[in-house]
Amino acid sequence: MKPLLKNDLNTFLKRFGNFADAELLSIEIVSPTALRVTLSTQDSARAFDWVTLVLEFSGVSDAKVPENSKLPHIDMSDGITLLFAENTFTFALGVYSNPLAATNSICYIKASSLKYKETSFY
């Protein structure tokens, strides 16, 4: 897993097209303060080939996650939001301009650290 730094968020989102039309594969509760989100998306650094990304959130302070059985029915056409404010990463499905607005998403996670791992598409 590689740490995703706050200064790299915009580059990361641009590389994966803000995860627009990605597929949300799973959300795993690793521990009471850790969540793992797995998505398939296109990677502009690989000629827009599909890759699978695992995002691991640690130090989770707040979250709303749907059941895995509902994930295939979630519309990902707007992609995701990844923000960093007040020493907290905020992940949300959809487009949001600030962490407070992101809590209106059907799925959001607030955490103190974020790591990611790229794997082959599956």
mmCIF file of N, CA and C in Angstrom:
data_model
loop_
_atom_site.group_PDB
_atom_site.id
_atom_site.type_symbol
_atom_site.label_atom_id
_atom_site.label_comp_id
_atom_site.label_asym_id
_atom_site.label_seq_id
_atom_site.Cartn_x
_atom_site.Cartn_y
_atom_site.Cartn_z
ATOM 1 N N MET A 1 0.837 -1.181 0.000
ATOM 2 C CA MET A 1 0.000 0.000 0.000
ATOM 3 C C MET A 1 0.885 1.248 0.000
ATOM 4 N N LYS A 2 0.491 2.217 -0.800
ATOM 5 C CA LYS A 2 1.202 3.489 -0.858
ATOM 6 C C LYS A 2 0.351 4.552 -0.168
ATOM 7 N N PRO A 3 0.975 5.412 0.629
ATOM 8 C CA PRO A 3 0.185 6.494 1.235
ATOM 9 C C PRO A 3 -0.222 7.500 0.161
ATOM 10 N N LEU A 4 -1.420 8.008 0.273
ATOM 11 C CA LEU A 4 -1.885 9.064 -0.625
ATOM 12 C C LEU A 4 -1.825 10.361 0.174
ATOM 13 N N LEU A 5 -0.960 11.256 -0.254
ATOM 14 C CA LEU A 5 -0.756 12.504 0.460
ATOM 15 C C LEU A 5 -1.742 13.562 -0.009
ATOM 16 N N LYS A 6 -2.052 14.507 0.874
ATOM 17 C CA LYS A 6 -3.035 15.543 0.548
ATOM 18 C C LYS A 6 -2.637 16.332 -0.689
ATOM 19 N N ASN A 7 -1.334 16.535 -0.903
ATOM 20 C CA ASN A 7 -0.878 17.298 -2.070
ATOM 21 C C ASN A 7 -1.051 16.528 -3.379
ATOM 22 N N ASP A 8 -1.243 15.228 -3.300
ATOM 23 C CA ASP A 8 -1.369 14.384 -4.493
ATOM 24 C C ASP A 8 -2.817 14.070 -4.859
ATOM 25 N N LEU A 9 -3.784 14.554 -4.087
ATOM 26 C CA LEU A 9 -5.189 14.201 -4.320
ATOM 27 C C LEU A 9 -5.666 14.595 -5.712
ATOM 28 N N ASN A 10 -5.406 15.827 -6.143
ATOM 29 C CA ASN A 10 -5.899 16.277 -7.448
ATOM 30 C C ASN A 10 -5.285 15.483 -8.590
ATOM 31 N N THR A 11 -3.981 15.207 -8.497
ATOM 32 C CA THR A 11 -3.310 14.408 -9.530
ATOM 33 C C THR A 11 -3.882 12.997 -9.567
ATOM 34 N N PHE A 12 -4.111 12.419 -8.403
ATOM 35 C CA PHE A 12 -4.669 11.079 -8.286
ATOM 36 C C PHE A 12 -6.064 11.036 -8.919
ATOM 37 N N LEU A 13 -6.914 11.984 -8.574
ATOM 38 C CA LEU A 13 -8.269 12.015 -9.127
ATOM 39 C C LEU A 13 -8.247 12.227 -10.633
ATOM 40 N N LYS A 14 -7.362 13.099 -11.109
ATOM 41 C CA LYS A 14 -7.266 13.356 -12.553
ATOM 42 C C LYS A 14 -6.818 12.093 -13.293
ATOM 43 N N ARG A 15 -5.847 11.380 -12.730
ATOM 44 C CA ARG A 15 -5.344 10.159 -13.361
ATOM 45 C C ARG A 15 -6.458 9.145 -13.586
ATOM 46 N N PHE A 16 -7.381 9.059 -12.631
ATOM 47 C CA PHE A 16 -8.464 8.086 -12.727
ATOM 48 C C PHE A 16 -9.794 8.727 -13.135
ATOM 49 N N GLY A 17 -9.739 9.915 -13.715
ATOM 50 C CA GLY A 17 -10.948 10.576 -14.226
ATOM 51 C C GLY A 17 -12.006 10.769 -13.157
ATOM 52 N N ASN A 18 -11.571 11.084 -11.927
ATOM 53 C CA ASN A 18 -12.490 11.243 -10.790
ATOM 54 C C ASN A 18 -13.340 9.998 -10.547
ATOM 55 N N PHE A 19 -12.907 8.877 -11.109
ATOM 56 C CA PHE A 19 -13.607 7.596 -10.941
ATOM 57 C C PHE A 19 -15.024 7.615 -11.537
ATOM 58 N N ALA A 20 -15.226 8.502 -12.508
ATOM 59 C CA ALA A 20 -16.521 8.543 -13.198
ATOM 60 C C ALA A 20 -16.735 7.216 -13.918
ATOM 61 N N ASP A 21 -17.910 6.664 -13.762
ATOM 62 C CA ASP A 21 -18.303 5.388 -14.362
ATOM 63 C C ASP A 21 -17.466 4.209 -13.856
ATOM 64 N N ALA A 22 -16.837 4.375 -12.712
ATOM 65 C CA ALA A 22 -16.110 3.258 -12.091
ATOM 66 C C ALA A 22 -17.123 2.255 -11.554
ATOM 67 N N GLU A 23 -16.620 1.118 -11.135
ATOM 68 C CA GLU A 23 -17.484 0.115 -10.524
ATOM 69 C C GLU A 23 -17.038 -0.077 -9.078
ATOM 70 N N LEU A 24 -17.955 0.108 -8.164
ATOM 71 C CA LEU A 24 -17.683 -0.074 -6.741
ATOM 72 C C LEU A 24 -17.844 -1.553 -6.427
ATOM 73 N N LEU A 25 -16.727 -2.230 -6.142
ATOM 74 C CA LEU A 25 -16.744 -3.685 -5.973
ATOM 75 C C LEU A 25 -17.054 -4.119 -4.549
ATOM 76 N N SER A 26 -16.440 -3.455 -3.567
ATOM 77 C CA SER A 26 -16.689 -3.852 -2.184
ATOM 78 C C SER A 26 -16.264 -2.761 -1.215
ATOM 79 N N ILE A 27 -16.880 -2.803 -0.040
ATOM 80 C CA ILE A 27 -16.465 -1.977 1.085
ATOM 81 C C ILE A 27 -16.328 -2.932 2.261
ATOM 82 N N GLU A 28 -15.116 -3.037 2.760
ATOM 83 C CA GLU A 28 -14.823 -4.003 3.824
ATOM 84 C C GLU A 28 -14.495 -3.264 5.118
ATOM 85 N N ILE A 29 -15.137 -3.670 6.188
ATOM 86 C CA ILE A 29 -14.819 -3.132 7.508
ATOM 87 C C ILE A 29 -13.683 -3.979 8.058
ATOM 88 N N VAL A 30 -12.494 -3.397 8.096
ATOM 89 C CA VAL A 30 -11.301 -4.106 8.546
ATOM 90 C C VAL A 30 -11.245 -4.126 10.069
ATOM 91 N N SER A 31 -11.588 -2.997 10.674
ATOM 92 C CA SER A 31 -11.634 -2.864 12.125
ATOM 93 C C SER A 31 -12.580 -1.699 12.432
ATOM 94 N N PRO A 32 -12.836 -1.403 13.700
ATOM 95 C CA PRO A 32 -13.728 -0.276 14.013
ATOM 96 C C PRO A 32 -13.243 1.075 13.477
ATOM 97 N N THR A 33 -11.933 1.192 13.195
ATOM 98 C CA THR A 33 -11.418 2.461 12.684
ATOM 99 C C THR A 33 -10.720 2.326 11.335
ATOM 100 N N ALA A 34 -10.977 1.243 10.615
ATOM 101 C CA ALA A 34 -10.353 1.037 9.303
ATOM 102 C C ALA A 34 -11.358 0.437 8.319
ATOM 103 N N LEU A 35 -11.391 1.018 7.123
ATOM 104 C CA LEU A 35 -12.261 0.540 6.047
ATOM 105 C C LEU A 35 -11.441 0.390 4.779
ATOM 106 N N ARG A 36 -11.821 -0.562 3.947
ATOM 107 C CA ARG A 36 -11.161 -0.795 2.671
ATOM 108 C C ARG A 36 -12.212 -0.754 1.564
ATOM 109 N N VAL A 37 -11.998 0.124 0.583
ATOM 110 C CA VAL A 37 -12.908 0.286 -0.552
ATOM 111 C C VAL A 37 -12.197 -0.218 -1.805
ATOM 112 N N THR A 38 -12.849 -1.103 -2.552
ATOM 113 C CA THR A 38 -12.277 -1.640 -3.786
ATOM 114 C C THR A 38 -13.127 -1.191 -4.964
ATOM 115 N N LEU A 39 -12.444 -0.575 -5.960
ATOM 116 C CA LEU A 39 -13.119 -0.062 -7.149
ATOM 117 C C LEU A 39 -12.383 -0.513 -8.401
ATOM 118 N N SER A 40 -13.103 -0.637 -9.502
ATOM 119 C CA SER A 40 -12.493 -0.826 -10.812
ATOM 120 C C SER A 40 -12.724 0.450 -11.591
ATOM 121 N N THR A 41 -11.662 0.931 -12.231
ATOM 122 C CA THR A 41 -11.747 2.202 -12.941
ATOM 123 C C THR A 41 -10.741 2.233 -14.074
ATOM 124 N N GLN A 42 -10.843 3.234 -14.935
ATOM 125 C CA GLN A 42 -9.899 3.396 -16.025
ATOM 126 C C GLN A 42 -8.728 4.266 -15.563
ATOM 127 N N ASP A 43 -7.534 3.906 -16.029
ATOM 128 C CA ASP A 43 -6.301 4.568 -15.625
ATOM 129 C C ASP A 43 -5.689 5.275 -16.831
ATOM 130 N N SER A 44 -5.648 6.606 -16.802
ATOM 131 C CA SER A 44 -5.085 7.354 -17.933
ATOM 132 C C SER A 44 -3.587 7.095 -18.084
ATOM 133 N N ALA A 45 -2.909 6.686 -17.011
ATOM 134 C CA ALA A 45 -1.482 6.381 -17.086
ATOM 135 C C ALA A 45 -1.219 5.042 -17.784
ATOM 136 N N ARG A 46 -2.261 4.283 -18.025
ATOM 137 C CA ARG A 46 -2.137 2.983 -18.698
ATOM 138 C C ARG A 46 -3.031 2.928 -19.933
ATOM 139 N N ALA A 47 -3.058 4.025 -20.667
ATOM 140 C CA ALA A 47 -3.850 4.113 -21.903
ATOM 141 C C ALA A 47 -5.316 3.773 -21.653
ATOM 142 N N PHE A 48 -5.818 4.190 -20.504
ATOM 143 C CA PHE A 48 -7.213 4.021 -20.095
ATOM 144 C C PHE A 48 -7.639 2.558 -19.959
ATOM 145 N N ASP A 49 -6.659 1.685 -19.706
ATOM 146 C CA ASP A 49 -6.993 0.302 -19.358
ATOM 147 C C ASP A 49 -7.684 0.297 -18.001
ATOM 148 N N TRP A 50 -8.493 -0.719 -17.774
ATOM 149 C CA TRP A 50 -9.173 -0.861 -16.493
ATOM 150 C C TRP A 50 -8.227 -1.464 -15.471
ATOM 151 N N VAL A 51 -8.245 -0.923 -14.275
ATOM 152 C CA VAL A 51 -7.462 -1.435 -13.157
ATOM 153 C C VAL A 51 -8.378 -1.522 -11.941
ATOM 154 N N THR A 52 -7.951 -2.287 -10.975
ATOM 155 C CA THR A 52 -8.668 -2.357 -9.707
ATOM 156 C C THR A 52 -7.832 -1.632 -8.668
ATOM 157 N N LEU A 53 -8.470 -0.748 -7.924
ATOM 158 C CA LEU A 53 -7.800 0.021 -6.882
ATOM 159 C C LEU A 53 -8.400 -0.308 -5.533
ATOM 160 N N VAL A 54 -7.547 -0.446 -4.552
ATOM 161 C CA VAL A 54 -7.988 -0.634 -3.179
ATOM 162 C C VAL A 54 -7.598 0.627 -2.412
ATOM 163 N N LEU A 55 -8.573 1.279 -1.817
ATOM 164 C CA LEU A 55 -8.339 2.443 -0.972
ATOM 165 C C LEU A 55 -8.515 2.007 0.468
ATOM 166 N N GLU A 56 -7.509 2.236 1.296
ATOM 167 C CA GLU A 56 -7.593 1.838 2.696
ATOM 168 C C GLU A 56 -7.591 3.083 3.577
ATOM 169 N N PHE A 57 -8.652 3.240 4.326
ATOM 170 C CA PHE A 57 -8.830 4.382 5.217
ATOM 171 C C PHE A 57 -8.548 3.943 6.648
ATOM 172 N N SER A 58 -7.656 4.666 7.337
ATOM 173 C CA SER A 58 -7.334 4.377 8.729
ATOM 174 C C SER A 58 -7.687 5.583 9.582
ATOM 175 N N GLY A 59 -7.959 5.337 10.843
ATOM 176 C CA GLY A 59 -8.354 6.417 11.729
ATOM 177 C C GLY A 59 -9.715 6.970 11.355
ATOM 178 N N VAL A 60 -10.627 6.074 10.990
ATOM 179 C CA VAL A 60 -11.970 6.489 10.564
ATOM 180 C C VAL A 60 -12.712 7.101 11.749
ATOM 181 N N SER A 61 -13.207 8.315 11.533
ATOM 182 C CA SER A 61 -13.940 9.018 12.593
ATOM 183 C C SER A 61 -15.436 9.085 12.326
ATOM 184 N N ASP A 62 -15.827 8.911 11.050
ATOM 185 C CA ASP A 62 -17.241 8.953 10.682
ATOM 186 C C ASP A 62 -17.390 8.260 9.337
ATOM 187 N N ALA A 63 -18.483 7.552 9.154
ATOM 188 C CA ALA A 63 -18.697 6.868 7.881
ATOM 189 C C ALA A 63 -20.158 6.482 7.728
ATOM 190 N N LYS A 64 -20.573 6.416 6.492
ATOM 191 C CA LYS A 64 -21.878 5.856 6.131
ATOM 192 C C LYS A 64 -21.618 4.992 4.910
ATOM 193 N N VAL A 65 -21.798 3.693 5.061
ATOM 194 C CA VAL A 65 -21.517 2.783 3.958
ATOM 195 C C VAL A 65 -22.713 1.871 3.713
ATOM 196 N N PRO A 66 -23.066 1.696 2.459
ATOM 197 C CA PRO A 66 -24.163 0.774 2.145
ATOM 198 C C PRO A 66 -23.694 -0.674 2.247
ATOM 199 N N GLU A 67 -24.647 -1.567 2.326
ATOM 200 C CA GLU A 67 -24.330 -2.993 2.334
ATOM 201 C C GLU A 67 -23.721 -3.383 0.994
ATOM 202 N N ASN A 68 -22.807 -4.353 1.014
ATOM 203 C CA ASN A 68 -22.154 -4.787 -0.219
ATOM 204 C C ASN A 68 -23.151 -5.280 -1.259
ATOM 205 N N SER A 69 -24.278 -5.836 -0.839
ATOM 206 C CA SER A 69 -25.270 -6.332 -1.796
ATOM 207 C C SER A 69 -25.885 -5.194 -2.618
ATOM 208 N N LYS A 70 -25.804 -3.965 -2.121
ATOM 209 C CA LYS A 70 -26.374 -2.812 -2.831
ATOM 210 C C LYS A 70 -25.369 -2.116 -3.744
ATOM 211 N N LEU A 71 -24.097 -2.427 -3.626
ATOM 212 C CA LEU A 71 -23.058 -1.735 -4.389
ATOM 213 C C LEU A 71 -23.236 -1.820 -5.904
ATOM 214 N N PRO A 72 -23.625 -2.978 -6.465
ATOM 215 C CA PRO A 72 -23.776 -3.037 -7.922
ATOM 216 C C PRO A 72 -24.858 -2.097 -8.467
ATOM 217 N N HIS A 73 -25.745 -1.631 -7.619
ATOM 218 C CA HIS A 73 -26.851 -0.775 -8.061
ATOM 219 C C HIS A 73 -26.567 0.708 -7.891
ATOM 220 N N ILE A 74 -25.385 1.057 -7.405
ATOM 221 C CA ILE A 74 -25.047 2.463 -7.182
ATOM 222 C C ILE A 74 -24.540 3.081 -8.474
ATOM 223 N N ASP A 75 -25.114 4.216 -8.832
ATOM 224 C CA ASP A 75 -24.726 4.958 -10.034
ATOM 225 C C ASP A 75 -23.415 5.692 -9.762
ATOM 226 N N MET A 76 -22.379 5.325 -10.494
ATOM 227 C CA MET A 76 -21.061 5.935 -10.310
ATOM 228 C C MET A 76 -20.733 6.921 -11.436
ATOM 229 N N SER A 77 -21.734 7.381 -12.177
ATOM 230 C CA SER A 77 -21.467 8.265 -13.314
ATOM 231 C C SER A 77 -20.834 9.589 -12.897
ATOM 232 N N ASP A 78 -21.079 10.044 -11.669
ATOM 233 C CA ASP A 78 -20.474 11.287 -11.185
ATOM 234 C C ASP A 78 -19.115 11.064 -10.535
ATOM 235 N N GLY A 79 -18.709 9.825 -10.361
ATOM 236 C CA GLY A 79 -17.413 9.534 -9.772
ATOM 237 C C GLY A 79 -17.407 9.713 -8.268
ATOM 238 N N ILE A 80 -16.235 10.088 -7.747
ATOM 239 C CA ILE A 80 -16.081 10.247 -6.300
ATOM 240 C C ILE A 80 -15.505 11.620 -5.973
ATOM 241 N N THR A 81 -15.592 11.965 -4.722
ATOM 242 C CA THR A 81 -14.944 13.150 -4.177
ATOM 243 C C THR A 81 -13.910 12.679 -3.165
ATOM 244 N N LEU A 82 -12.718 13.246 -3.240
ATOM 245 C CA LEU A 82 -11.681 13.031 -2.238
ATOM 246 C C LEU A 82 -11.188 14.404 -1.818
ATOM 247 N N LEU A 83 -11.371 14.736 -0.558
ATOM 248 C CA LEU A 83 -10.972 16.039 -0.030
ATOM 249 C C LEU A 83 -10.068 15.859 1.177
ATOM 250 N N PHE A 84 -9.274 16.892 1.461
ATOM 251 C CA PHE A 84 -8.497 16.905 2.696
ATOM 252 C C PHE A 84 -8.697 18.266 3.348
ATOM 253 N N ALA A 85 -9.256 18.261 4.545
ATOM 254 C CA ALA A 85 -9.475 19.492 5.305
ATOM 255 C C ALA A 85 -9.434 19.149 6.781
ATOM 256 N N GLU A 86 -8.886 20.048 7.576
ATOM 257 C CA GLU A 86 -8.814 19.874 9.028
ATOM 258 C C GLU A 86 -8.204 18.525 9.410
ATOM 259 N N ASN A 87 -7.096 18.179 8.731
ATOM 260 C CA ASN A 87 -6.349 16.943 8.989
ATOM 261 C C ASN A 87 -7.184 15.679 8.797
ATOM 262 N N THR A 88 -8.192 15.751 7.929
ATOM 263 C CA THR A 88 -9.065 14.608 7.679
ATOM 264 C C THR A 88 -9.299 14.430 6.184
ATOM 265 N N PHE A 89 -9.159 13.180 5.724
ATOM 266 C CA PHE A 89 -9.533 12.832 4.355
ATOM 267 C C PHE A 89 -11.029 12.548 4.340
ATOM 268 N N THR A 90 -11.715 13.058 3.336
ATOM 269 C CA THR A 90 -13.133 12.762 3.152
ATOM 270 C C THR A 90 -13.306 12.128 1.782
ATOM 271 N N PHE A 91 -13.879 10.939 1.769
ATOM 272 C CA PHE A 91 -14.222 10.197 0.558
ATOM 273 C C PHE A 91 -15.734 10.178 0.467
ATOM 274 N N ALA A 92 -16.271 10.435 -0.721
ATOM 275 C CA ALA A 92 -17.727 10.366 -0.906
ATOM 276 C C ALA A 92 -18.030 9.981 -2.348
ATOM 277 N N LEU A 93 -19.125 9.276 -2.533
ATOM 278 C CA LEU A 93 -19.607 8.981 -3.880
ATOM 279 C C LEU A 93 -20.364 10.196 -4.371
ATOM 280 N N GLY A 94 -20.001 10.685 -5.560
ATOM 281 C CA GLY A 94 -20.626 11.880 -6.112
ATOM 282 C C GLY A 94 -19.684 13.065 -6.039
ATOM 283 N N VAL A 95 -20.182 14.220 -6.458
ATOM 284 C CA VAL A 95 -19.381 15.439 -6.502
ATOM 285 C C VAL A 95 -19.811 16.370 -5.378
ATOM 286 N N TYR A 96 -18.860 16.697 -4.503
ATOM 287 C CA TYR A 96 -19.130 17.577 -3.371
ATOM 288 C C TYR A 96 -17.984 18.568 -3.230
ATOM 289 N N SER A 97 -18.304 19.784 -2.810
ATOM 290 C CA SER A 97 -17.293 20.835 -2.733
ATOM 291 C C SER A 97 -16.615 20.943 -1.378
ATOM 292 N N ASN A 98 -17.224 20.361 -0.341
ATOM 293 C CA ASN A 98 -16.622 20.446 0.983
ATOM 294 C C ASN A 98 -17.012 19.219 1.814
ATOM 295 N N PRO A 99 -16.269 18.964 2.889
ATOM 296 C CA PRO A 99 -16.525 17.772 3.707
ATOM 297 C C PRO A 99 -17.921 17.720 4.320
ATOM 298 N N LEU A 100 -18.472 18.861 4.703
ATOM 299 C CA LEU A 100 -19.813 18.863 5.286
ATOM 300 C C LEU A 100 -20.855 18.427 4.260
ATOM 301 N N ALA A 101 -20.758 18.943 3.045
ATOM 302 C CA ALA A 101 -21.692 18.563 1.981
ATOM 303 C C ALA A 101 -21.562 17.084 1.640
ATOM 304 N N ALA A 102 -20.347 16.540 1.746
ATOM 305 C CA ALA A 102 -20.114 15.132 1.413
ATOM 306 C C ALA A 102 -20.891 14.183 2.316
ATOM 307 N N THR A 103 -21.273 14.641 3.489
ATOM 308 C CA THR A 103 -22.038 13.773 4.387
ATOM 309 C C THR A 103 -23.455 13.538 3.865
ATOM 310 N N ASN A 104 -23.852 14.226 2.801
ATOM 311 C CA ASN A 104 -25.147 13.981 2.160
ATOM 312 C C ASN A 104 -25.083 12.834 1.156
ATOM 313 N N SER A 105 -23.903 12.315 0.892
ATOM 314 C CA SER A 105 -23.724 11.220 -0.054
ATOM 315 C C SER A 105 -24.311 9.935 0.511
ATOM 316 N N ILE A 106 -24.651 9.009 -0.386
ATOM 317 C CA ILE A 106 -25.134 7.703 0.065
ATOM 318 C C ILE A 106 -24.008 6.882 0.677
ATOM 319 N N CYS A 107 -22.747 7.321 0.443
ATOM 320 C CA CYS A 107 -21.587 6.644 1.009
ATOM 321 C C CYS A 107 -20.486 7.666 1.218
ATOM 322 N N TYR A 108 -20.029 7.789 2.459
ATOM 323 C CA TYR A 108 -18.883 8.661 2.735
ATOM 324 C C TYR A 108 -18.050 8.066 3.852
ATOM 325 N N ILE A 109 -16.783 8.467 3.870
ATOM 326 C CA ILE A 109 -15.845 8.021 4.896
ATOM 327 C C ILE A 109 -14.961 9.210 5.257
ATOM 328 N N LYS A 110 -14.771 9.431 6.550
ATOM 329 C CA LYS A 110 -13.841 10.454 7.033
ATOM 330 C C LYS A 110 -12.765 9.734 7.831
ATOM 331 N N ALA A 111 -11.493 9.978 7.467
ATOM 332 C CA ALA A 111 -10.392 9.255 8.097
ATOM 333 C C ALA A 111 -9.144 10.120 8.176
ATOM 334 N N SER A 112 -8.241 9.742 9.074
ATOM 335 C CA SER A 112 -7.019 10.519 9.247
ATOM 336 C C SER A 112 -5.923 10.141 8.258
ATOM 337 N N SER A 113 -5.981 8.937 7.677
ATOM 338 C CA SER A 113 -4.976 8.565 6.676
ATOM 339 C C SER A 113 -5.594 7.713 5.575
ATOM 340 N N LEU A 114 -4.939 7.760 4.428
ATOM 341 C CA LEU A 114 -5.432 7.068 3.238
ATOM 342 C C LEU A 114 -4.260 6.449 2.499
ATOM 343 N N LYS A 115 -4.396 5.163 2.180
ATOM 344 C CA LYS A 115 -3.400 4.451 1.379
ATOM 345 C C LYS A 115 -4.126 3.812 0.201
ATOM 346 N N TYR A 116 -3.366 3.489 -0.843
ATOM 347 C CA TYR A 116 -3.976 2.818 -1.993
ATOM 348 C C TYR A 116 -3.047 1.775 -2.570
ATOM 349 N N LYS A 117 -3.656 0.843 -3.305
ATOM 350 C CA LYS A 117 -2.914 -0.213 -3.970
ATOM 351 C C LYS A 117 -3.576 -0.470 -5.315
ATOM 352 N N GLU A 118 -2.760 -0.538 -6.350
ATOM 353 C CA GLU A 118 -3.251 -0.873 -7.696
ATOM 354 C C GLU A 118 -3.063 -2.360 -7.937
ATOM 355 N N THR A 119 -4.080 -2.988 -8.498
ATOM 356 C CA THR A 119 -3.970 -4.396 -8.853
ATOM 357 C C THR A 119 -4.510 -4.585 -10.266
ATOM 358 N N SER A 120 -4.373 -5.772 -10.775
ATOM 359 C CA SER A 120 -4.911 -6.087 -12.102
ATOM 360 C C SER A 120 -6.431 -6.021 -12.064
ATOM 361 N N PHE A 121 -7.006 -5.722 -13.201
ATOM 362 C CA PHE A 121 -8.459 -5.663 -13.319
ATOM 363 C C PHE A 121 -9.042 -7.053 -13.103
ATOM 364 N N TYR A 122 -10.095 -7.114 -12.286
ATOM 365 C CA TYR A 122 -10.818 -8.388 -12.091
ATOM 366 C C TYR A 122 -12.268 -8.123 -11.864
#
